[in-house]
PDB file of C-alpha atoms in Angstrom:
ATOM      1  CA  UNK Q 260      10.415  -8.223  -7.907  1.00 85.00           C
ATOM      2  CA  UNK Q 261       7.568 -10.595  -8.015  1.00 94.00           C
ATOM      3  CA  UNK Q 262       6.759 -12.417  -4.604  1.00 95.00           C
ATOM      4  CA  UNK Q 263       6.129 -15.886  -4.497  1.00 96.00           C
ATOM      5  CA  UNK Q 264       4.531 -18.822  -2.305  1.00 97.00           C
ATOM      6  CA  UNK Q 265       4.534 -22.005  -2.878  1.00 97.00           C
ATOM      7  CA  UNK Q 266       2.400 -24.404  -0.569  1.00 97.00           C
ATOM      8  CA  UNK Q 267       1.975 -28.225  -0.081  1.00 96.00           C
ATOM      9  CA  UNK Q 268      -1.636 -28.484  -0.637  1.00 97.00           C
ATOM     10  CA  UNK Q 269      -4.542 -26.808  -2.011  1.00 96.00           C
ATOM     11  CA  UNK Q 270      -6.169 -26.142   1.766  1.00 96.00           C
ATOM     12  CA  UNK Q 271      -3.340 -24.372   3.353  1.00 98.00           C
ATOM     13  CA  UNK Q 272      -3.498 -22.359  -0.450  1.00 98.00           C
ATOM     14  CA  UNK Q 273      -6.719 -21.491   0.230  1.00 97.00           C
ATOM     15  CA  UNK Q 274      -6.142 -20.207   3.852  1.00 98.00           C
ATOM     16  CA  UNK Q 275      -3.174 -18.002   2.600  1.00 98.00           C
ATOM     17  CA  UNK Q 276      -4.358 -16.397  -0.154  1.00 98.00           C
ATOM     18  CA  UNK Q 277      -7.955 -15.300   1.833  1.00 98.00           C
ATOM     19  CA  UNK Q 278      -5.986 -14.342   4.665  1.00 98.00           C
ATOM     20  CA  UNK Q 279      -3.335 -12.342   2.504  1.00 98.00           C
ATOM     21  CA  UNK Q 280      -6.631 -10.532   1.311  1.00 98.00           C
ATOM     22  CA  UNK Q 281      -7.695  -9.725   4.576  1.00 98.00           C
ATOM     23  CA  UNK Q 282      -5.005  -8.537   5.397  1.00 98.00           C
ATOM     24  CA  UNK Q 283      -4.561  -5.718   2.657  1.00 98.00           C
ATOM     25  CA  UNK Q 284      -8.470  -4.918   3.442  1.00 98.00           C
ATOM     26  CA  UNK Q 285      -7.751  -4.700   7.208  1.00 98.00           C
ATOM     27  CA  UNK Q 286      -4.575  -2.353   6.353  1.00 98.00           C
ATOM     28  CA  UNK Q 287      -6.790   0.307   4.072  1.00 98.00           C
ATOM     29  CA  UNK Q 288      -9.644   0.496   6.291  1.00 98.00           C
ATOM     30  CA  UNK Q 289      -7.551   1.151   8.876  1.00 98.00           C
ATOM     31  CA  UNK Q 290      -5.594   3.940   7.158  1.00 98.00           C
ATOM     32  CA  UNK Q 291      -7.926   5.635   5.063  1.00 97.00           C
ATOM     33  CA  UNK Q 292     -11.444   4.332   6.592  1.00 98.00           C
ATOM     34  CA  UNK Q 293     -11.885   2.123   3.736  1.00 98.00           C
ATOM     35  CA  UNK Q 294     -10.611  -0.325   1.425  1.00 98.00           C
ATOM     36  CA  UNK Q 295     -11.668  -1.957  -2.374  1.00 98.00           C
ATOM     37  CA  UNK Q 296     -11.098  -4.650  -4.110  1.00 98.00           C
ATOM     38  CA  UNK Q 297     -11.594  -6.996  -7.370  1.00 98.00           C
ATOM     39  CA  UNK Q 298     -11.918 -10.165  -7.786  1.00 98.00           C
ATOM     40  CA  UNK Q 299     -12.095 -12.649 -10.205  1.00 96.00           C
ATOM     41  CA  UNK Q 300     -14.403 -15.868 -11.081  1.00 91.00           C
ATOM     42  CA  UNK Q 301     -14.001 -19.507 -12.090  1.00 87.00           C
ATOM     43  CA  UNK Q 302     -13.920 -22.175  -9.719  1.00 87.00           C
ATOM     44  CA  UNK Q 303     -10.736 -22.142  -8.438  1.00 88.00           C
ATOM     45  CA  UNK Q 304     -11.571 -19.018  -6.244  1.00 93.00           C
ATOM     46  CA  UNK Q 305     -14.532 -20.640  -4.469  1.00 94.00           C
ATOM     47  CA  UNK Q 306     -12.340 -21.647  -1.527  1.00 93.00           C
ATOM     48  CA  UNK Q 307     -10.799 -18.670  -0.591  1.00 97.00           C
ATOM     49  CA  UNK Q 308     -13.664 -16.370  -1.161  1.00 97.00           C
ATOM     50  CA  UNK Q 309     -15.427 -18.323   1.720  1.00 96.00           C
ATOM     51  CA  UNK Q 310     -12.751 -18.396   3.671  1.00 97.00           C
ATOM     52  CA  UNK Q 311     -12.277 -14.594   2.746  1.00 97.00           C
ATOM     53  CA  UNK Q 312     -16.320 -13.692   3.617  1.00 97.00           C
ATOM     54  CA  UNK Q 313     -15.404 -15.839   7.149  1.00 96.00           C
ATOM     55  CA  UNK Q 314     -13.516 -12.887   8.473  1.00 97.00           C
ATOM     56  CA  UNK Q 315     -14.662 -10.556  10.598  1.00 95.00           C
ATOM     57  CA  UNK Q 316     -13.839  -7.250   9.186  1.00 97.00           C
ATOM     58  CA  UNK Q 317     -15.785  -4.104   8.819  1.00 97.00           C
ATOM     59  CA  UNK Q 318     -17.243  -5.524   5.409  1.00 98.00           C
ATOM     60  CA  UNK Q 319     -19.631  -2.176   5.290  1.00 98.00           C
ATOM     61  CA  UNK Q 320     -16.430   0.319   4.139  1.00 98.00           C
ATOM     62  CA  UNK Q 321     -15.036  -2.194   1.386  1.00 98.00           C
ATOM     63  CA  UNK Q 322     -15.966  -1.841  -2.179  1.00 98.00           C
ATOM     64  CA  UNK Q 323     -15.955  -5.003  -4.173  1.00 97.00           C
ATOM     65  CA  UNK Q 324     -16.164  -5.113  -7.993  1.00 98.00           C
ATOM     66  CA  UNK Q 325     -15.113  -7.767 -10.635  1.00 98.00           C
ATOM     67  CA  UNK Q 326     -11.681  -8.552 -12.695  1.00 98.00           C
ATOM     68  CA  UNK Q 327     -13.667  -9.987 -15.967  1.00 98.00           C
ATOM     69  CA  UNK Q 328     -17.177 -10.929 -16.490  1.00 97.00           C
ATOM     70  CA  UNK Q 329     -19.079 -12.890 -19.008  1.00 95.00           C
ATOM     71  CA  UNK Q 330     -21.813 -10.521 -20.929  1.00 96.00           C
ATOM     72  CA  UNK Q 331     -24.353 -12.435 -19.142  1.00 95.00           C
ATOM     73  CA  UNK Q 332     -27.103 -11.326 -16.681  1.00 94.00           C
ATOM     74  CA  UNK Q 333     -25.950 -11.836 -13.415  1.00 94.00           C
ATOM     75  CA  UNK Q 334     -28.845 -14.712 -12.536  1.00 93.00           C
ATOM     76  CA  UNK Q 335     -27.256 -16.306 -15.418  1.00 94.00           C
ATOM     77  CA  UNK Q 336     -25.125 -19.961 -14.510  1.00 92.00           C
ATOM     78  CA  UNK Q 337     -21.916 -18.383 -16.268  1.00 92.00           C
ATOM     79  CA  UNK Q 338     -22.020 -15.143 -14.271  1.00 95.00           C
ATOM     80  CA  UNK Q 339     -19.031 -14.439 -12.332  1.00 96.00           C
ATOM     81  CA  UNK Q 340     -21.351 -11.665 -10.293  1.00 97.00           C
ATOM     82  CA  UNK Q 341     -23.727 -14.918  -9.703  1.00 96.00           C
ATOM     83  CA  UNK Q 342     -20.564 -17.125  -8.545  1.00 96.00           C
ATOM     84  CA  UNK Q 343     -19.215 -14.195  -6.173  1.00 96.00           C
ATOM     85  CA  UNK Q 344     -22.262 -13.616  -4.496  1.00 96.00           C
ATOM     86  CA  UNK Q 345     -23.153 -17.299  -4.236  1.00 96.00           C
ATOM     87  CA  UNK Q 346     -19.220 -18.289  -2.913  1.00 95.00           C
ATOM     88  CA  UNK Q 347     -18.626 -14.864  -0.957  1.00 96.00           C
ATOM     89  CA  UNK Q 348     -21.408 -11.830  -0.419  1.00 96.00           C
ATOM     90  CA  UNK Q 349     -23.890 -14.384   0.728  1.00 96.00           C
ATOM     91  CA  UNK Q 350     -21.242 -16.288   3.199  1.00 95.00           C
ATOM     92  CA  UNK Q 351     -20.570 -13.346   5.368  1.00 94.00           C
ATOM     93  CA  UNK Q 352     -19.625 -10.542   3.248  1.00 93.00           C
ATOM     94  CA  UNK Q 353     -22.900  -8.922   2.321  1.00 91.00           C
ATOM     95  CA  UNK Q 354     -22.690  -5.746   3.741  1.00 95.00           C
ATOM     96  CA  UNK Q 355     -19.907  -4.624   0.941  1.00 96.00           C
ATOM     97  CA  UNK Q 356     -20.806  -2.474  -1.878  1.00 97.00           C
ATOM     98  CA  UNK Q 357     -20.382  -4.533  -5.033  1.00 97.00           C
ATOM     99  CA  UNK Q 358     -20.358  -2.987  -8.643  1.00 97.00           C
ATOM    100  CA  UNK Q 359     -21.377  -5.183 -10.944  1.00 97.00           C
ATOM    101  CA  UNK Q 360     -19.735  -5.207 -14.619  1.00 98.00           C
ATOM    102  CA  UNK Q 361     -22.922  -6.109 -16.655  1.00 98.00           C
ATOM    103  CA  UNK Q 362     -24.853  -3.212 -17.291  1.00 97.00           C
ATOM    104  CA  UNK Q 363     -26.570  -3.088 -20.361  1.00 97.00           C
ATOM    105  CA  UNK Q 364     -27.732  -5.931 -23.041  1.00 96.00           C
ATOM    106  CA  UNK Q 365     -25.648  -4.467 -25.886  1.00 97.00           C
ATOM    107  CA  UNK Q 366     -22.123  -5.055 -24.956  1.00 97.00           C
ATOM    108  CA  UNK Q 367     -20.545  -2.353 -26.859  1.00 97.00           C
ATOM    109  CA  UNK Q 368     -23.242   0.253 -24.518  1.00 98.00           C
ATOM    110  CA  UNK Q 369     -22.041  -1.772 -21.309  1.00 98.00           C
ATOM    111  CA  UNK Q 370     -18.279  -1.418 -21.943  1.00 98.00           C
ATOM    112  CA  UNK Q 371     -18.769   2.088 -22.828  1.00 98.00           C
ATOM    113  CA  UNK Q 372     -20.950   2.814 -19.295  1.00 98.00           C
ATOM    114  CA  UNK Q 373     -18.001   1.092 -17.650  1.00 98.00           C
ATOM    115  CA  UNK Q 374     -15.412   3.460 -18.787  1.00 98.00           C
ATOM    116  CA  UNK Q 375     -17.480   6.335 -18.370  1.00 97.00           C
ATOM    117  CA  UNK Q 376     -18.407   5.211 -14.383  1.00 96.00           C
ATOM    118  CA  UNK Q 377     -17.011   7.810 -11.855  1.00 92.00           C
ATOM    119  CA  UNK Q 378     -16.793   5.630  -9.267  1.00 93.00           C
ATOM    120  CA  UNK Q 379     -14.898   2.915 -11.020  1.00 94.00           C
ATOM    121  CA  UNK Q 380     -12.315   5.056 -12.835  1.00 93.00           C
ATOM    122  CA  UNK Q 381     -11.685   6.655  -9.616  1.00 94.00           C
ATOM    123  CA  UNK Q 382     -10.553   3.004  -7.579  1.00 96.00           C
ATOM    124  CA  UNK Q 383      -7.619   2.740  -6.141  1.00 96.00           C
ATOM    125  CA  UNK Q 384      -7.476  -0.876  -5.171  1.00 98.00           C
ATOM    126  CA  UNK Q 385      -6.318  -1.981  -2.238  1.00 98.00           C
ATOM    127  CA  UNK Q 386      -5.888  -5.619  -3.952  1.00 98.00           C
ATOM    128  CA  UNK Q 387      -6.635  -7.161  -7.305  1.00 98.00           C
ATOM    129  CA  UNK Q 388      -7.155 -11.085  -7.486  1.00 98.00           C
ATOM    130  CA  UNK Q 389      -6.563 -12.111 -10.949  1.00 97.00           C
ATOM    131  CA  UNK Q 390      -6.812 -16.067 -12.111  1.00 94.00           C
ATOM    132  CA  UNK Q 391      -4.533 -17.513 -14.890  1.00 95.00           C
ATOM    133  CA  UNK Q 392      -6.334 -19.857 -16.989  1.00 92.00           C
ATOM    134  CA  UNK Q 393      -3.703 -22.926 -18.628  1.00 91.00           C
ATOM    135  CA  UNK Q 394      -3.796 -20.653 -21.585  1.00 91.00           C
ATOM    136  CA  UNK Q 395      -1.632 -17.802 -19.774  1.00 92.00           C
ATOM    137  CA  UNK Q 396      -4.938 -16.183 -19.877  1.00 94.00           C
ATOM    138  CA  UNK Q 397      -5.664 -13.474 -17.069  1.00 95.00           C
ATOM    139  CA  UNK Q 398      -8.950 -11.700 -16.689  1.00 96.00           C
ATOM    140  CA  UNK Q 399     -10.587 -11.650 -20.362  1.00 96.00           C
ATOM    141  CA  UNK Q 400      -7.602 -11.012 -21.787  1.00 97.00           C
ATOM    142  CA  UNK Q 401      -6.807 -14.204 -24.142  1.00 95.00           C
ATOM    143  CA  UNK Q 402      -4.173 -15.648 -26.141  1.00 92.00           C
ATOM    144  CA  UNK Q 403      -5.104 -15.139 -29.938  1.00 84.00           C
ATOM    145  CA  UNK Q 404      -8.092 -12.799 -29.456  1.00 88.00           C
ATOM    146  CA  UNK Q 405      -8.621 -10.749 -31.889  1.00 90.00           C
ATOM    147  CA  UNK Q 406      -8.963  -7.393 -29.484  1.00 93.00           C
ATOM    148  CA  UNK Q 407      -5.985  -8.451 -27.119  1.00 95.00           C
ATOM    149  CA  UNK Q 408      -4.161  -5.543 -28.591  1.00 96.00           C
ATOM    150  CA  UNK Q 409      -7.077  -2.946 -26.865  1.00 97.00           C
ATOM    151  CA  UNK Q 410      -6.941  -4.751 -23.535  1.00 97.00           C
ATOM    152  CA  UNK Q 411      -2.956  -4.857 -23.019  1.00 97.00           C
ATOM    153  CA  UNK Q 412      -2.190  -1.464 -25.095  1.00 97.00           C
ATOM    154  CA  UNK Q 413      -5.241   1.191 -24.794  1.00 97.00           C
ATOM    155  CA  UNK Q 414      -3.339   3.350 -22.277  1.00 97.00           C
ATOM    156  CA  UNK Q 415      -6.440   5.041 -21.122  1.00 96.00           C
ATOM    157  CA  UNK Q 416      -9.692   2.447 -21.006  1.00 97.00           C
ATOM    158  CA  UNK Q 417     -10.011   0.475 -18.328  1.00 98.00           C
ATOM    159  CA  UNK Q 418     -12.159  -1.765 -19.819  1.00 98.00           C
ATOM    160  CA  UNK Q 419     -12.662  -3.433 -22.911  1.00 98.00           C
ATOM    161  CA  UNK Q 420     -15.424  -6.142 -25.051  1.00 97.00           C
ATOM    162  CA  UNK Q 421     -12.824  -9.071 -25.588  1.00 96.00           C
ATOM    163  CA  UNK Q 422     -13.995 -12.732 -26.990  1.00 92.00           C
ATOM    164  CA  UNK Q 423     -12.871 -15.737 -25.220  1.00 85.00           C
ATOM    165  CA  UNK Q 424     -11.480 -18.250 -28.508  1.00 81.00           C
ATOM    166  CA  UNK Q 425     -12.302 -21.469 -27.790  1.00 78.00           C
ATOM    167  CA  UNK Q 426     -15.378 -20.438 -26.023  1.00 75.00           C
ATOM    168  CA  UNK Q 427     -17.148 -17.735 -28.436  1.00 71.00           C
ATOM    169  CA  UNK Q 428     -18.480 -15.475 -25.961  1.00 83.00           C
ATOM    170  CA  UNK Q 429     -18.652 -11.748 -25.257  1.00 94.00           C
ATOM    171  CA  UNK Q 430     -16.744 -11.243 -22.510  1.00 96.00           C
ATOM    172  CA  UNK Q 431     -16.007  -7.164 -20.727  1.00 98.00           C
ATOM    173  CA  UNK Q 432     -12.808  -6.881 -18.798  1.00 98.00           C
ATOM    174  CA  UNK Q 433     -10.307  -4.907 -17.360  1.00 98.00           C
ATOM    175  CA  UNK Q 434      -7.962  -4.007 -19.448  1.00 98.00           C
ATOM    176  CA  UNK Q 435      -3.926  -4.338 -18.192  1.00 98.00           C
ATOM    177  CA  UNK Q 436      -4.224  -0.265 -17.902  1.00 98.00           C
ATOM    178  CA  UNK Q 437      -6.723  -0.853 -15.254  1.00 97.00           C
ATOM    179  CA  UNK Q 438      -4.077  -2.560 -13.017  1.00 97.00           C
ATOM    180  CA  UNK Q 439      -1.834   0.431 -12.238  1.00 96.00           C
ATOM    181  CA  UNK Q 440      -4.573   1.462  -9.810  1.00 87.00           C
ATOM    182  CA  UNK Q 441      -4.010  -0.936  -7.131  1.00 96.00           C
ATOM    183  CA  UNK Q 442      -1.158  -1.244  -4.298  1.00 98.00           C
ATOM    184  CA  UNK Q 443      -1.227  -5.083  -4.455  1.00 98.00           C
ATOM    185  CA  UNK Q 444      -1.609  -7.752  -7.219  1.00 98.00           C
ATOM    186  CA  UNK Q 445      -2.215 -11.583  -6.428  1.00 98.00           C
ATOM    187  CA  UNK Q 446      -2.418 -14.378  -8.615  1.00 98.00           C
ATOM    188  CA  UNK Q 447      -3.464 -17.406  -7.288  1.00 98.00           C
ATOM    189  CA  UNK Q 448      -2.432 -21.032  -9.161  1.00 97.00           C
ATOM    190  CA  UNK Q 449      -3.464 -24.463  -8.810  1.00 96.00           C
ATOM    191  CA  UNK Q 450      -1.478 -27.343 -10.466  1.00 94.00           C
ATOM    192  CA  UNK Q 451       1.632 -28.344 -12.540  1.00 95.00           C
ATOM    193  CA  UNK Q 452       0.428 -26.858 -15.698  1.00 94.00           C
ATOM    194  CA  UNK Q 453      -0.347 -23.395 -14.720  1.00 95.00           C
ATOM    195  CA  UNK Q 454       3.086 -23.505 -12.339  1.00 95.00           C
ATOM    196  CA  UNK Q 455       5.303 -24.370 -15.677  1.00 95.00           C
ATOM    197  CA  UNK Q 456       3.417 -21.728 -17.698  1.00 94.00           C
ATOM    198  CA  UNK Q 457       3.747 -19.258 -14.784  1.00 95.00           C
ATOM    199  CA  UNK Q 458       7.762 -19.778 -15.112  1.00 95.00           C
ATOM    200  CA  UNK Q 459       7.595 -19.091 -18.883  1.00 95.00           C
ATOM    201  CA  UNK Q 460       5.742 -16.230 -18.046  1.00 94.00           C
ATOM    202  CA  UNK Q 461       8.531 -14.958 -15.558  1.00 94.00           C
ATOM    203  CA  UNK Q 462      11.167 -15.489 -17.784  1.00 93.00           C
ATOM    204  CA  UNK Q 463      10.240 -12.941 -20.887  1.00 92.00           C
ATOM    205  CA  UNK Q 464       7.390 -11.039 -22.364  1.00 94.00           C
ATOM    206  CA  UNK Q 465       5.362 -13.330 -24.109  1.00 92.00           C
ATOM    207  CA  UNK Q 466       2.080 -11.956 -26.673  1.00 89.00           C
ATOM    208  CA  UNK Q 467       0.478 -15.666 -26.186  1.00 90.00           C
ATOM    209  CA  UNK Q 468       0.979 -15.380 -22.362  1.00 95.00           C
ATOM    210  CA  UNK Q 469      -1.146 -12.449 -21.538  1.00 96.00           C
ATOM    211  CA  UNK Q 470       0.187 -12.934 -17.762  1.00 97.00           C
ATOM    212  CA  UNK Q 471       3.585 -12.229 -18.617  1.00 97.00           C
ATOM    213  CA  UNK Q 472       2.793  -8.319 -19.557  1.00 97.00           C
ATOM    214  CA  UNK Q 473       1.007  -7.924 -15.660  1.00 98.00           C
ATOM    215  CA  UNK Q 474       4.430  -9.944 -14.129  1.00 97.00           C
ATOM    216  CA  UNK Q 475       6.431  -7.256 -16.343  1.00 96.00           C
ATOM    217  CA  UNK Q 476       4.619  -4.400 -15.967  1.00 97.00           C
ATOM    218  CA  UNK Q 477       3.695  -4.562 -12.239  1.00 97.00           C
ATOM    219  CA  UNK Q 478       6.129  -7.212 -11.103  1.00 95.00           C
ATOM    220  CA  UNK Q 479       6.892  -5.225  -7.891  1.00 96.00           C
ATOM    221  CA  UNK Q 480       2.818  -5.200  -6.517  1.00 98.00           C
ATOM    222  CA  UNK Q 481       2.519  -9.155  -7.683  1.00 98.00           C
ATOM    223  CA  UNK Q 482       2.159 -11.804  -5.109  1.00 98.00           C
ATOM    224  CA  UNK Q 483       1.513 -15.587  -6.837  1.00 98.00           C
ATOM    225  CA  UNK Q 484       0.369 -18.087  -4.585  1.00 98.00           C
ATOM    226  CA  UNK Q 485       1.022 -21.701  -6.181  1.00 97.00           C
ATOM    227  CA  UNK Q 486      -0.086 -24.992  -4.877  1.00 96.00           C
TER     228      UNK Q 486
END
């Protein structure tokens, strides 16, 4: 069963979904001596991620890597790599070990370095952060792509080359495979739009709402935090 939080304003949002995170980082590294996680971009996560990097935790035994990025270099303005370390790695969290998705200019070669990484295929995640775009969007994985099929269906790829619609870009992401190797999923949401299309999403599978295959698949590791 999918847990959910609902809060009054985007602030005390912010403060629960970073200290949520912590929390599942503190837990691993505790346990096992460390702890991983992935995150995604946009600009909704800017918040929390400094919030996040504010804690004091043993940053040096976490593993950080990305949901979804943009086939971009990662000085690029677009870069989700450029965004995390801006918003999070350079507010506290530096000493982390962050794997970077872009890894080569052709983005057929960088998807297929990606599945091929030992280290990545071998991740089990404390915590994933996925966003939900107001398409029903999550990660790269959009409504009405032509390779959504790959990213929700390949059972054994954990990433694929997907192309963002409206915005015709190359885009590498994990694919929905990816997310059975993680003990916690959270999905943080901002506004009315995203909370209606969140319900819809809840109530039945939907191929135009990639979200509602994660809230099926893995309801029982998802957390949503709406405000």
């Amino acid at each position: 069963m999918v847990n959910y939080f609902k809060y009054d304003t985007s602030l005390e949002w912010a403060d629960e979904v970073a200290e949520h995170i912590a929390i599942a980082l503190a837990s691993d590294i505790r346990k096992y001596g460390r702890a991983s996680v992935a995150l995604s971009g946009g600009n909704s996560p800017k918040v929390f991620l400094e919030k996040l990097a504010s804690y004091r935790l043993a940053w040096e035994n976490v593993v950080i890597t990305l949901v979804d990025e943009r086939h971009v270099p990662h000085d690029h303005e677009a870069s989700n790599e450029r965004l995390i370390r801006e918003f999070f790695l350079e507010k506290g969290a530096g000493a982390t070990k962050f794997i970077p998705l872009y890894r080569d200019a052709e983005i057929v070669q960088n998807v297929a370095i990606l599945n091929q990484n030992m280290i990545l295929n071998d991740i089990h995640y404390s915590v994933i952060v996925l966003g939900m775009g107001e398409d029903g969007h999550i990660a790269s994985l959009f409504p009405m792509s032509d390779n959504i099929d790959v990213g929700l269906f390949d059972p054994i790829n954990l990433y694929s080359h997907q192309i963002a619609p409206d915005f015709p870009e190359d885009r590498i992401t994990m694919n929905l495979c990816a997310f059975a190797e993680c003990k916690k999923i959270f999905i943080p949401i901002l506004g009315e739009k995203k909370a209606i299309l969140m319900e819809r999403a809840r109530e039945h599978i939907d191929r135009d709402l990639p979200i509602s295959f994660v809230l099926s698949t893995y309801g029982d590791k998802v957390t949503i935090f709406e405000a």
